[in-house]
mmCIF file of C-alpha atoms and ligand atoms in Angstrom:
data_model
loop_
_atom_site.group_PDB
_atom_site.id
_atom_site.type_symbol
_atom_site.label_atom_id
_atom_site.label_comp_id
_atom_site.label_asym_id
_atom_site.label_seq_id
_atom_site.Cartn_x
_atom_site.Cartn_y
_atom_site.Cartn_z
ATOM 1 C CA MET A 206 3.141 5.204 3.097
ATOM 2 C CA ASP A 207 3.268 8.692 3.279
ATOM 3 C CA CYS A 208 3.553 11.549 1.213
ATOM 4 C CA SER A 209 6.854 13.052 1.098
ATOM 5 C CA MET A 210 5.471 16.866 0.815
ATOM 6 C CA CYS A 211 2.520 17.166 3.045
ATOM 7 C CA ASP A 212 2.708 13.495 5.330
ATOM 8 C CA LYS A 213 -0.563 12.834 4.227
ATOM 9 C CA SER A 214 -0.891 8.909 4.096
ATOM 10 C CA ILE A 215 -1.144 7.610 1.141
ATOM 11 C CA ARG A 216 -3.353 4.476 1.250
ATOM 12 C CA GLY A 217 -3.714 1.428 -1.056
ATOM 13 C CA GLY A 218 -5.644 2.828 -4.343
ATOM 14 C CA SER A 219 -5.399 6.046 -3.911
ATOM 15 C CA PRO A 220 -3.899 8.098 -6.559
ATOM 16 C CA ILE A 221 0.051 8.358 -5.852
ATOM 17 C CA VAL A 222 2.475 10.290 -7.585
ATOM 18 C CA VAL A 223 6.290 8.534 -7.743
ATOM 19 C CA PHE A 224 9.148 10.785 -8.881
ATOM 20 C CA THR A 225 12.664 9.232 -9.602
ATOM 21 C CA ALA A 226 15.790 10.760 -10.098
ATOM 22 C CA SER A 227 17.408 7.861 -12.725
ATOM 23 C CA LEU A 228 20.327 6.378 -15.012
ATOM 24 C CA PHE A 229 19.405 5.173 -17.996
ATOM 25 C CA GLN A 230 21.108 2.787 -20.282
ATOM 26 C CA ALA A 231 21.629 3.124 -24.150
ATOM 27 C CA ASP A 232 18.280 1.687 -25.050
ATOM 28 C CA GLY A 233 16.222 4.096 -22.825
ATOM 29 C CA ARG A 234 15.559 1.982 -20.022
ATOM 30 C CA TRP A 235 16.198 3.015 -16.189
ATOM 31 C CA THR A 236 19.408 1.182 -14.878
ATOM 32 C CA GLU A 237 19.487 2.478 -11.275
ATOM 33 C CA HIS A 238 16.651 5.383 -9.290
ATOM 34 C CA ILE A 239 19.205 7.383 -7.415
ATOM 35 C CA ASP A 240 16.616 8.701 -5.813
ATOM 36 C CA THR A 241 12.633 8.060 -5.443
ATOM 37 C CA ASP A 242 10.103 10.621 -3.723
ATOM 38 C CA SER A 243 6.134 9.422 -3.714
ATOM 39 C CA THR A 244 3.661 12.012 -3.186
ATOM 40 C CA CYS A 245 -0.081 12.191 -2.664
ATOM 41 C CA SER A 246 -0.593 14.810 -5.886
ATOM 42 C CA MET A 247 1.445 16.713 -8.630
ATOM 43 C CA ASP A 248 0.766 19.837 -6.588
ATOM 44 C CA CYS A 249 2.773 18.279 -3.772
ATOM 45 C CA LEU A 250 5.515 16.817 -6.012
ATOM 46 C CA ASN A 251 6.472 20.362 -7.696
ATOM 47 C CA GLU A 252 5.960 22.081 -3.909
ATOM 48 C CA LEU A 253 8.712 19.588 -2.962
ATOM 49 C CA ASN A 254 11.101 19.896 -5.751
ATOM 50 C CA GLU A 255 10.147 23.452 -6.870
ATOM 51 C CA PHE A 256 10.605 22.709 -11.003
ATOM 52 C CA SER A 257 11.576 25.570 -12.177
ATOM 53 C CA VAL A 258 11.217 26.080 -16.210
ATOM 54 C CA GLY A 259 14.741 28.107 -16.574
ATOM 55 C CA ASP A 260 16.111 24.808 -14.764
ATOM 56 C CA THR A 261 17.249 23.039 -18.378
ATOM 57 C CA GLU A 262 20.555 21.560 -17.136
ATOM 58 C CA CYS A 263 20.739 18.051 -18.674
ATOM 59 C CA SER A 264 22.840 15.144 -18.927
ATOM 60 C CA GLU A 265 22.714 15.092 -22.574
ATOM 61 C CA SER A 266 23.939 11.768 -24.689
ATOM 62 C CA GLU A 267 23.794 10.222 -28.052
ATOM 63 C CA GLU A 268 22.159 7.193 -26.972
ATOM 64 C CA GLY A 269 19.641 7.159 -23.639
ATOM 65 C CA ALA A 270 16.293 7.693 -22.981
ATOM 66 C CA LYS A 271 14.132 10.496 -24.821
ATOM 67 C CA CYS A 272 12.613 13.398 -22.890
ATOM 68 C CA ASP A 273 8.755 13.330 -23.088
ATOM 69 C CA ARG A 274 8.894 17.091 -23.128
ATOM 70 C CA CYS A 275 11.935 18.116 -25.557
ATOM 71 C CA ASP A 276 12.952 14.990 -27.452
ATOM 72 C CA ARG A 277 16.591 15.210 -26.110
ATOM 73 C CA MET A 278 18.769 12.238 -25.342
ATOM 74 C CA PHE A 279 19.908 12.054 -21.901
ATOM 75 C CA ASP A 280 21.537 9.231 -19.869
ATOM 76 C CA ALA A 281 20.160 10.568 -16.747
ATOM 77 C CA GLY A 282 17.231 12.230 -15.697
ATOM 78 C CA TYR A 283 13.793 11.863 -14.184
ATOM 79 C CA THR A 284 10.366 9.677 -14.501
ATOM 80 C CA ILE A 285 7.280 10.628 -13.238
ATOM 81 C CA GLY A 286 4.749 7.852 -12.596
ATOM 82 C CA LEU A 287 1.136 8.762 -11.772
ATOM 83 C CA GLY A 288 -0.938 6.063 -10.547
ATOM 84 C CA TRP A 289 -2.750 4.057 -7.840
ATOM 85 C CA ALA A 290 -0.814 3.168 -4.694
ATOM 86 C CA LYS A 291 -0.366 -0.271 -3.939
ATOM 87 C CA PRO A 292 -1.963 -1.982 -0.608
ATOM 88 C CA THR A 293 0.523 -1.174 2.498
ATOM 89 C CA SER A 294 -0.149 -4.577 3.226
ATOM 90 C CA GLN A 295 1.440 -5.838 -0.201
ATOM 91 C CA LYS A 296 5.030 -6.038 0.288
ATOM 92 C CA LYS A 297 5.865 -6.995 -3.240
ATOM 93 C CA GLY A 298 5.421 -5.401 -6.515
ATOM 94 C CA TRP A 299 4.768 -1.960 -7.637
ATOM 95 C CA HIS A 300 2.169 0.494 -7.657
ATOM 96 C CA LYS A 301 -0.216 0.276 -10.573
ATOM 97 C CA MET A 302 0.550 2.968 -12.747
ATOM 98 C CA ILE A 303 -1.558 4.456 -15.206
ATOM 99 C CA THR A 304 1.026 6.448 -17.182
ATOM 100 C CA THR A 305 4.851 7.173 -16.771
ATOM 101 C CA LYS A 306 6.733 9.555 -18.111
ATOM 102 C CA THR A 307 10.482 10.452 -18.548
ATOM 103 C CA TYR A 308 11.877 14.192 -18.502
ATOM 104 C CA CYS A 309 15.793 15.160 -19.063
ATOM 105 C CA SER A 310 15.582 18.307 -16.756
ATOM 106 C CA HIS A 311 13.382 20.123 -14.016
ATOM 107 C CA GLY A 312 12.402 22.798 -16.771
ATOM 108 C CA CYS A 313 10.850 20.127 -18.575
ATOM 109 C CA ILE A 314 9.007 18.709 -16.109
ATOM 110 C CA ALA A 315 7.982 22.414 -15.398
ATOM 111 C CA GLN A 316 6.657 22.804 -18.509
ATOM 112 C CA GLU A 317 4.814 19.364 -18.479
ATOM 113 C CA LEU A 318 2.852 20.521 -15.369
ATOM 114 C CA ALA A 319 2.077 23.962 -16.728
ATOM 115 C CA ASP A 320 0.487 22.162 -19.620
ATOM 116 C CA GLU A 321 -2.977 21.560 -18.947
ATOM 117 C CA THR A 322 -3.213 18.468 -21.445
ATOM 118 C CA SER A 323 -0.664 16.822 -20.091
ATOM 119 C CA ALA A 324 -1.216 13.290 -19.201
ATOM 120 C CA LEU A 325 0.185 14.156 -15.890
ATOM 121 C CA ASN A 326 -2.722 16.836 -14.911
ATOM 122 C CA MET A 327 -5.401 14.216 -15.341
ATOM 123 C CA ASP A 328 -7.549 13.398 -12.671
ATOM 124 C CA VAL A 329 -6.825 10.176 -11.410
ATOM 125 C CA PRO A 330 -10.135 7.754 -11.532
ATOM 126 C CA LYS A 331 -10.978 5.999 -8.388
ATOM 127 C CA LYS A 332 -9.524 2.514 -8.855
ATOM 128 C CA LYS A 333 -12.357 -0.329 -8.915
ATOM 129 C CA PRO A 334 -11.905 -2.843 -6.073
ATOM 130 C CA SER A 335 -9.321 -5.237 -7.262
ATOM 131 C CA THR A 336 -11.898 -8.302 -8.057
ATOM 132 C CA THR A 337 -10.585 -9.441 -11.425
ATOM 133 C CA LYS A 338 -14.002 -9.574 -13.562
ATOM 134 C CA LYS A 339 -13.354 -10.679 -16.807
ATOM 135 C CA LYS A 340 -14.536 -8.010 -19.226
ATOM 136 C CA ALA A 341 -16.815 -8.755 -22.025
ATOM 137 C CA PRO A 342 -15.485 -8.528 -24.984
ATOM 138 C CA ALA A 343 -16.587 -5.418 -26.954
ATOM 139 C CA ARG A 344 -19.215 -5.675 -29.257
ATOM 140 C CA LYS A 345 -19.465 -4.192 -32.488
ATOM 141 C CA SER A 346 -22.919 -2.421 -32.859
ATOM 142 C CA GLY A 347 -24.412 0.246 -34.858
ATOM 143 C CA SER A 348 -26.578 1.452 -32.515
ATOM 144 C CA SER A 349 -27.660 4.773 -31.891
ATOM 145 C CA GLY A 350 -24.732 7.262 -31.008
ATOM 146 C CA THR A 351 -24.120 6.965 -27.632
ATOM 147 C CA LYS A 352 -20.723 7.651 -26.754
ATOM 148 C CA LYS A 353 -19.023 6.253 -23.769
ATOM 149 C CA LYS A 354 -17.071 9.055 -21.871
ATOM 150 C CA THR A 355 -13.571 7.655 -20.854
ATOM 151 C CA THR A 356 -11.566 9.876 -18.737
ATOM 152 C CA ARG A 357 -7.993 7.802 -19.494
ATOM 153 C CA ARG A 358 -6.649 8.711 -22.553
ATOM 154 C CA LYS A 359 -4.583 6.588 -25.185
ATOM 155 C CA THR A 360 -1.745 7.893 -26.017
ATOM 156 C CA THR A 361 -0.675 6.423 -29.596
HETATM 157 ZN ZN1 ZN B 581 0.623 15.315 -0.249
HETATM 158 ZN ZN1 ZN B 582 13.401 17.501 -21.938
#
């Protein structure tokens, strides 16, 4: 698979950004992707679409998906997923997504991308080889204040 913008080949396990223009049903789930672009980075996606803050055109509706930026409801909008590309040998299935966000308009996406604290601006950590090892259960230990750093943030 190649980046829609810079034609760099996106190999399995490397970061991928999937942008869709989609229709949503009343409960907020997408029903159809009208358009899908895959890029190697958020920068490439931004370059490809030239998101502009002033572009607030939105298909507002009473029910549907809710914008992760401005909380408007809409029945046609956009999703941006950030994650790891699936291997090219893998025909079925989907990329492994770390986060997927939904937006009402290009304007909200532009705002999101300008926001350094946005989950979409995170550095995608290297994907571990897909050997499925079971994690040892986390133990509660009142040991000396060693903090584990995690790059992944959980949204509540
Ligand atoms: Zn690219
Ligand atoms: Zn919005």
